Coordinates of C-alpha atoms in Angstrom, one line a residue:
M17 CA 0.0 0.0 0.0
K18 CA 3.0 2.3 -0.4
F19 CA 1.4 3.6 -3.6
V20 CA -1.6 4.9 -1.7
G21 CA 0.5 6.4 1.1
M22 CA 2.8 8.2 -1.4
L23 CA -0.2 9.6 -3.3
L24 CA -1.8 10.9 -0.1
L25 CA 1.5 12.4 1.0
Y26 CA 2.0 14.0 -2.4
S27 CA -1.5 15.6 -2.2
I28 CA -1.0 16.8 1.4
T29 CA 2.4 18.4 0.5
Q30 CA 0.9 20.2 -2.5
T31 CA -2.0 21.5 -0.3
I32 CA 0.4 22.8 2.3
I33 CA 2.4 24.7 -0.3
F34 CA -0.6 26.2 -1.9
E35 CA -2.2 27.1 1.4
S36 CA 1.0 28.8 2.5
A37 CA 1.0 30.7 -0.8
S38 CA -2.6 31.8 -0.3
I39 CA -1.8 33.1 3.2
F40 CA 1.2 35.0 1.7
T41 CA -0.9 36.7 -1.0
Q42 CA -4.0 37.0 1.2
K43 CA -6.0 35.4 -1.7
K44 CA -8.6 32.6 -1.5
Y45 CA -6.9 29.2 -1.9
V46 CA -7.4 28.0 -5.4
L47 CA -6.0 24.7 -6.8
M48 CA -7.0 23.7 -10.3
H49 CA -4.3 21.4 -11.7
H50 CA -3.7 19.4 -8.6
N51 CA -7.3 18.6 -7.7
I52 CA -7.1 15.2 -9.3
S53 CA -10.4 14.1 -10.8
A54 CA -12.2 11.2 -9.2
L55 CA -12.0 9.2 -12.4
T56 CA -8.2 9.7 -12.8
M57 CA -7.6 8.8 -9.1
V58 CA -9.7 5.7 -9.3
L59 CA -7.9 4.5 -12.5
V60 CA -4.4 5.1 -11.1
L61 CA -5.1 3.7 -7.7
G62 CA -7.0 0.8 -9.2
I63 CA -4.0 -0.2 -11.3
L64 CA -1.6 0.1 -8.4
I65 CA -3.8 -1.6 -5.8
I66 CA -4.4 -4.5 -8.1
M67 CA -0.7 -4.9 -8.7
W68 CA -0.1 -4.9 -4.9
L69 CA -2.8 -7.4 -4.2
F70 CA -1.6 -9.7 -6.9
G71 CA 2.0 -9.4 -5.6
T72 CA 0.8 -10.3 -2.1
F73 CA -0.5 -13.7 -3.3
I74 CA 2.6 -14.3 -5.4
V75 CA 4.7 -13.7 -2.4
P76 CA 2.8 -15.5 0.4
A77 CA 5.2 -14.5 3.1
V78 CA 3.9 -10.9 2.9
W79 CA 0.4 -12.2 3.3
R80 CA 1.3 -14.3 6.4
V81 CA 2.9 -11.3 8.1
L82 CA -0.1 -9.1 7.5
E83 CA -2.6 -11.8 8.6
N84 CA -0.8 -13.6 11.5
H85 CA 1.9 -11.3 12.8
S86 CA 0.4 -7.8 13.1
R87 CA 3.0 -6.7 15.7
P88 CA 6.0 -7.5 13.5
F89 CA 4.2 -5.7 10.7
F90 CA 3.7 -2.5 12.7
K91 CA 7.3 -2.7 13.8
A92 CA 8.3 -2.9 10.2
V93 CA 6.2 0.2 9.4
V94 CA 7.9 2.1 12.2
W95 CA 11.3 0.9 10.9
E96 CA 10.4 2.2 7.4
I97 CA 9.5 5.6 8.9
K98 CA 12.8 5.7 10.9
I99 CA 15.0 5.0 7.9
I100 CA 13.4 7.7 5.7
P101 CA 16.1 10.3 6.7
K102 CA 18.9 7.8 5.9
R103 CA 17.4 6.9 2.6
W104 CA 17.0 10.6 1.8
Q105 CA 20.7 11.2 2.6
F106 CA 21.7 8.3 0.5
F107 CA 19.6 9.6 -2.4
L108 CA 21.2 13.1 -2.2
K109 CA 24.7 11.6 -2.0
K110 CA 24.2 9.4 -5.1
W111 CA 22.4 12.2 -6.9
K112 CA 25.4 14.6 -6.3
Q113 CA 27.7 12.0 -7.6
L114 CA 25.7 11.5 -10.7
L115 CA 25.5 15.3 -11.4
Q116 CA 29.3 15.4 -11.3
N117 CA 29.5 12.6 -13.9
P118 CA 30.0 14.0 -17.5
T119 CA 28.6 10.8 -19.1
F120 CA 25.5 11.1 -17.0
L121 CA 25.0 14.7 -17.9
R122 CA 25.4 14.0 -21.6
T123 CA 22.9 11.1 -21.4
L124 CA 20.5 13.3 -19.4
F125 CA 20.4 16.2 -21.9
L126 CA 20.5 13.9 -25.0
T127 CA 17.5 11.9 -23.6
W128 CA 15.6 15.1 -22.8
F129 CA 16.3 16.4 -26.3
V130 CA 15.1 13.2 -28.0
M131 CA 12.0 13.2 -25.7
L132 CA 11.2 16.7 -26.8
M133 CA 11.7 15.9 -30.4
C134 CA 9.4 12.8 -30.2
M135 CA 6.7 14.9 -28.4
G136 CA 7.1 17.7 -30.9
I137 CA 6.6 15.4 -33.8
L138 CA 3.5 13.8 -32.3
M139 CA 2.0 17.2 -31.5
N140 CA 2.8 18.5 -35.0
V141 CA 1.3 15.4 -36.7
T142 CA -1.9 15.5 -34.5
Q143 CA -2.1 19.3 -34.6
Q144 CA -2.2 19.3 -30.8
N145 CA -0.9 22.7 -29.7
S146 CA -1.1 22.2 -25.9
T147 CA -2.7 19.9 -23.3
A148 CA -5.5 20.5 -20.8
N149 CA -3.0 19.9 -18.1
Q150 CA -0.7 22.7 -19.4
D151 CA -3.7 25.1 -19.9
E152 CA -4.6 24.7 -16.3
L153 CA -1.0 25.3 -15.2
D154 CA -1.0 28.5 -17.4
A155 CA -4.2 29.7 -15.7
I156 CA -2.6 29.3 -12.3
L157 CA 0.5 31.1 -13.4
K158 CA -1.7 34.1 -14.3
G159 CA -2.8 34.3 -10.7
A160 CA -1.1 36.0 -7.7
L161 CA 2.6 36.0 -7.1
G162 CA 2.3 33.4 -4.3
Q163 CA 0.5 31.0 -6.6
K164 CA 3.2 31.3 -9.2
I165 CA 5.9 30.6 -6.6
A166 CA 3.9 27.7 -5.1
L167 CA 3.3 26.1 -8.5
N168 CA 6.9 26.4 -9.6
I169 CA 8.1 24.8 -6.3
I170 CA 5.7 21.9 -6.9
A171 CA 6.5 21.5 -10.6
I172 CA 10.3 21.7 -10.3
V173 CA 11.0 20.1 -6.9
V174 CA 8.0 18.3 -5.3
A175 CA 6.4 16.7 -8.4
P176 CA 9.5 15.1 -9.8
I177 CA 10.5 13.5 -6.5
F178 CA 7.1 12.2 -5.6
E179 CA 6.0 11.1 -9.1
E180 CA 9.2 9.3 -9.9
T181 CA 9.1 7.5 -6.5
I182 CA 5.5 6.4 -7.2
F183 CA 5.4 5.7 -11.0
R184 CA 9.0 4.5 -11.4
H185 CA 10.5 3.2 -8.2
L186 CA 7.5 1.7 -6.5
V187 CA 6.0 0.2 -9.7
V188 CA 9.3 -1.4 -10.7
Q189 CA 10.0 -2.7 -7.2
S190 CA 6.5 -4.2 -7.0
L191 CA 6.7 -5.9 -10.4
F192 CA 10.2 -7.3 -9.8
K193 CA 8.7 -9.4 -7.0
Y194 CA 7.9 -11.7 -9.9
E195 CA 11.6 -12.1 -10.8
G196 CA 12.2 -15.8 -11.3
Y197 CA 8.5 -16.3 -12.3
L198 CA 8.7 -14.4 -15.6
P199 CA 11.6 -13.7 -18.0
D200 CA 13.5 -10.4 -17.3
S201 CA 12.6 -9.0 -20.7
L202 CA 8.9 -9.6 -20.1
L203 CA 9.1 -8.0 -16.7
D204 CA 10.9 -4.9 -18.1
A205 CA 8.2 -4.6 -20.8
I206 CA 5.3 -4.9 -18.3
A207 CA 7.0 -2.4 -15.9
L208 CA 7.5 0.0 -18.8
I209 CA 3.8 -0.2 -19.8
V210 CA 2.4 0.1 -16.3
S211 CA 4.8 2.9 -15.3
A212 CA 4.2 4.9 -18.5
C213 CA 0.4 4.4 -18.7
S214 CA -0.1 5.2 -14.9
F215 CA 1.9 8.4 -15.4
G216 CA -0.2 9.3 -18.4
L217 CA -3.5 8.7 -16.6
F218 CA -2.3 10.7 -13.6
H219 CA -1.9 13.8 -15.7
Q220 CA -5.6 13.9 -16.6
P221 CA -5.4 13.6 -20.4
A222 CA -8.4 15.2 -22.2
N223 CA -7.9 12.8 -25.2
F224 CA -5.8 9.9 -26.4
V225 CA -3.1 12.2 -27.8
E226 CA -2.6 13.8 -24.5
F227 CA -2.5 10.4 -22.8
F228 CA 0.1 9.2 -25.3
L229 CA 2.2 12.4 -24.8
Y230 CA 2.4 11.9 -21.0
S231 CA 2.9 8.2 -21.3
M232 CA 5.7 8.8 -23.7
M233 CA 7.3 11.1 -21.1
G234 CA 6.8 8.4 -18.6
A235 CA 8.6 5.9 -20.9
F236 CA 11.7 8.1 -21.2
M237 CA 11.8 8.6 -17.5
F238 CA 11.4 4.8 -17.0
W239 CA 14.5 4.3 -19.3
M240 CA 16.5 6.8 -17.1
Y241 CA 15.3 5.0 -14.0
R242 CA 16.5 1.6 -15.3
R243 CA 19.8 3.0 -16.4
Y244 CA 20.6 5.3 -13.5
G245 CA 18.1 4.6 -10.8
L246 CA 15.6 7.0 -9.1
E247 CA 18.1 9.8 -9.2
G248 CA 18.3 9.6 -13.0
S249 CA 14.6 9.7 -13.6
V250 CA 14.2 12.5 -11.1
S251 CA 16.9 14.5 -12.9
L252 CA 15.1 14.1 -16.2
H253 CA 11.8 15.1 -14.7
M254 CA 13.2 18.1 -13.0
L255 CA 15.1 19.3 -16.1
N256 CA 11.9 19.0 -18.2
N257 CA 9.7 20.7 -15.7
T258 CA 12.2 23.5 -15.0
V259 CA 12.5 24.4 -18.8
A260 CA 8.7 24.1 -19.2
S261 CA 8.0 26.3 -16.2
V262 CA 10.5 29.0 -17.3
G263 CA 9.2 28.8 -20.9
S264 CA 5.6 29.2 -19.7
L265 CA 6.5 32.3 -17.7
F266 CA 8.3 33.8 -20.7
A267 CA 5.4 32.9 -23.1
L268 CA 2.8 34.5 -20.8
G269 CA 5.0 37.5 -20.1
L270 CA 5.0 36.7 -16.4
M271 CA 8.7 36.6 -15.5
I272 CA 9.1 38.2 -12.2

């Protein structure tokens, strides 16, 4: 159930940031983009919960712990919470090492460039100028200063970390419980499809083209995750969102 917990924590974090911004600007709290529609939430959670339930039966030891050993289970939960700071420190240390690696940086920017080219070609062929998701973001950027600051903090820092943890790390870790039951190539293909499609659904596509666009982004981030780990996919996500946020501010004439 880590998926559900991370989604709830992600939602709470966004709410806190936007509420703080509303206090700063003395404006009514408005959150358009991050009020995830009920349908989208049901679809995403449904996929992830089904994966978790199925994995539980494949790995019966997990089920036995939950059913017969509640005390060890809660001890395990407490242990998971305790080691969060250590995991965060390890993440930052590894991330810093990656950012000092010229090969990683070349791969990062080349992957980002290829991703943009593929998305650009798809949008040009389908005559899709923007997405509903981006239109909502632009509407928030036209709001008060505090809303712009809050949205950029979420887009550049919060979203990449949470979304990559949920849609890359947790998805892959859950599916690789089946290692030994299925061929590695098949597991990789399933993980890619589930990770990319869940990511696409999460961004509330208004049509199939938008769904495919965000799923394509998810696929590129999955590739970075498989090559460089969570730090790699977070880096690509942050790079893309940073450029997109700055580009939107320039396009709307809202640079502050």
